[in-house]
One Martini backbone bead per residue (centre of mass of N, CA, C, O) as a GRO file, in nm:
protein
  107
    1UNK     BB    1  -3.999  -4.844 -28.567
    2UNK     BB    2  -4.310  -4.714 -28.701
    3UNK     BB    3  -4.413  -4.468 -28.851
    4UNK     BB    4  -4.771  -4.397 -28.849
    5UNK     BB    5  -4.882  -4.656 -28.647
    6UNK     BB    6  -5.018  -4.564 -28.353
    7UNK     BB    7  -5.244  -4.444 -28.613
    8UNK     BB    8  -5.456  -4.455 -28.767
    9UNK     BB    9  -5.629  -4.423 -29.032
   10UNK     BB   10  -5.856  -4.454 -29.242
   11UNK     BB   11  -5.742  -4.558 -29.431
   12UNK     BB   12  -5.525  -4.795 -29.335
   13UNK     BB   13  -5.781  -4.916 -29.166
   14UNK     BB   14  -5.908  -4.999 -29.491
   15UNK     BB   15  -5.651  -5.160 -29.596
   16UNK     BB   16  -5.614  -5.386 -29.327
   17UNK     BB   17  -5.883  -5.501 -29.404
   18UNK     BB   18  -5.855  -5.585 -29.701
   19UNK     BB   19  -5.540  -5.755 -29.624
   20UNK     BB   20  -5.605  -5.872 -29.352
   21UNK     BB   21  -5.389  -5.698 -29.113
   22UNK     BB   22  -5.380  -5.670 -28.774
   23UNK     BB   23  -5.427  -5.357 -28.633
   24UNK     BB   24  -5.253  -5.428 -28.389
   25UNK     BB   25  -5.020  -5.520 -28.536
   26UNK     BB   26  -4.943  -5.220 -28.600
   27UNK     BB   27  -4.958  -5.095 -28.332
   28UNK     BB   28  -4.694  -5.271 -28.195
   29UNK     BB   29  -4.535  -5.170 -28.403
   30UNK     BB   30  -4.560  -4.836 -28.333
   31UNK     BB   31  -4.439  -4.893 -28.035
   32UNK     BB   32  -4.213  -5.027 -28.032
   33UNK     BB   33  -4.038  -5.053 -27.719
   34UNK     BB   34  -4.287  -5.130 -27.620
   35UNK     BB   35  -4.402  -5.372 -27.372
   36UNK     BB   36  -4.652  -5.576 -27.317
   37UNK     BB   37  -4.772  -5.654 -27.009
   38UNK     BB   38  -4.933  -5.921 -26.836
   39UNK     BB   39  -5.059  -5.996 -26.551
   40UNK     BB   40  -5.154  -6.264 -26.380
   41UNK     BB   41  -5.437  -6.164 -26.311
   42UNK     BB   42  -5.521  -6.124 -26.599
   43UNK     BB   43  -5.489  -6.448 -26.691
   44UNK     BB   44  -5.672  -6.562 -26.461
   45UNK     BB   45  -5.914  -6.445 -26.531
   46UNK     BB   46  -5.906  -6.537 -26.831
   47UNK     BB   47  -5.903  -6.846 -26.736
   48UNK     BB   48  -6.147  -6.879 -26.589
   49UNK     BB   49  -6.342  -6.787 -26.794
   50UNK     BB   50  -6.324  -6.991 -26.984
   51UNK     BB   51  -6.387  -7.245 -26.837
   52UNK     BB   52  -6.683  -7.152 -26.851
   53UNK     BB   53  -6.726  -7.217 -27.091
   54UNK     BB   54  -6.866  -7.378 -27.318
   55UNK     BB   55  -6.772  -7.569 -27.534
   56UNK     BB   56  -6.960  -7.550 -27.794
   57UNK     BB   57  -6.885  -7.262 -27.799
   58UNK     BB   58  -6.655  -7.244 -27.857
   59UNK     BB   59  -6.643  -7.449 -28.102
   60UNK     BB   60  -6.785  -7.237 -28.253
   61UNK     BB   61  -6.596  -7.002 -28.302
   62UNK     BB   62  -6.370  -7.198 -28.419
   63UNK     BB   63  -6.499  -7.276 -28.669
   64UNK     BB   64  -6.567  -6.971 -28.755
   65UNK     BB   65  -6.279  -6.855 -28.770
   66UNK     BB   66  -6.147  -7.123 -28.953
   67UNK     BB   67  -6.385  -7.054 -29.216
   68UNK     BB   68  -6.302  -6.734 -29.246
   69UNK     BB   69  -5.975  -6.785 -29.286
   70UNK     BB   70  -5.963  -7.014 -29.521
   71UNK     BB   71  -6.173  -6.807 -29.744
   72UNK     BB   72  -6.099  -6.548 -29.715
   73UNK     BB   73  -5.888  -6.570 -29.963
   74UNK     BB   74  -5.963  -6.583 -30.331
   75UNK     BB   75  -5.955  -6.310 -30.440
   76UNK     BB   76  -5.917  -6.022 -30.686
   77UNK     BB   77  -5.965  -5.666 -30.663
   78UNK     BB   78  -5.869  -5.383 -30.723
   79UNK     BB   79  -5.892  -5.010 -30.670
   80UNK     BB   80  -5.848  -4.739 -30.851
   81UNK     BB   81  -5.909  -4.414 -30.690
   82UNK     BB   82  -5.984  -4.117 -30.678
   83UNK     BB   83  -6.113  -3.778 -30.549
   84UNK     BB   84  -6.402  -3.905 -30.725
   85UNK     BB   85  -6.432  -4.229 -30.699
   86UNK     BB   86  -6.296  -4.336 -30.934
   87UNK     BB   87  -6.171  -4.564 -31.191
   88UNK     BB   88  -5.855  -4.565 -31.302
   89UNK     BB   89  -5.775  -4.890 -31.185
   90UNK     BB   90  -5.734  -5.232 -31.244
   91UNK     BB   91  -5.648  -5.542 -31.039
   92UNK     BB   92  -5.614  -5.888 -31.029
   93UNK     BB   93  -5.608  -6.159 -30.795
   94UNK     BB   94  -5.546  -6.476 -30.697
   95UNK     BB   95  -5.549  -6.710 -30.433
   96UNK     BB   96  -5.210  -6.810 -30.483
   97UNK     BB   97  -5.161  -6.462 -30.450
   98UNK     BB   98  -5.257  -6.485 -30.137
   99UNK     BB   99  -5.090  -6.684 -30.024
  100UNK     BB  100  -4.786  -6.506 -30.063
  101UNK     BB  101  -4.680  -6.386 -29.822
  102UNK     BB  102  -4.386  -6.159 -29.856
  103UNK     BB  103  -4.496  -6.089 -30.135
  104UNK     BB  104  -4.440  -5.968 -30.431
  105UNK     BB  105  -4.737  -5.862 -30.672
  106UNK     BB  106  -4.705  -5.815 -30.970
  107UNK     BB  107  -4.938  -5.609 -31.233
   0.00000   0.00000   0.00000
């Protein structure tokens, strides 16, 4: 378990949509040793409402979510701000340094 994860702050939170990381996977990584489990009716409920959705509409949704994590990150700057919003220190990373996950990347 991570201590400081069960709640995240606004900064945290703003943060993880930055570096695009899923807020919900910090809450689980936070809750330690609770496993979350969904009972079979919910499942059940789930897979019904689905089937009903028509295909088109799926196939949009899916084409839309892979359009936007395909060109998610191109790369960019980070800005470090002080305490009256100034920008201190500016450093830019490539789409090729967003794309190695798992890695520090010096600046």
């Amino acid at each position: 378990m991570l201590q400081g994860l069960e709640k995240l702050t606004a900064a945290q939170q703003a943060l993880a949509e930055f570096i695009e990381v899923d807020i919900d996977l910090l809450a689980g990584v936070g809750s330690g040793g609770q496993e979350n489990h969904t009972d079979a009716a919910d499942d059940a409920a789930l897979d019904a409402w689905l089937d009903k959705l028509p295909k088109s509409e799926v196939r949009g949704y899916l084409r839309g979510w892979k359009s936007a994590h395909d060109d998610a990150n191109k790369g960019g700057k980070i800005s470090l701000l002080d305490n009256h919003g100034n920008t201190v220190h500016i450093v830019s990373y490539s789409k090729g340094q967003a794309r190695t996950q798992g890695q520090t990347t010096l600046f």
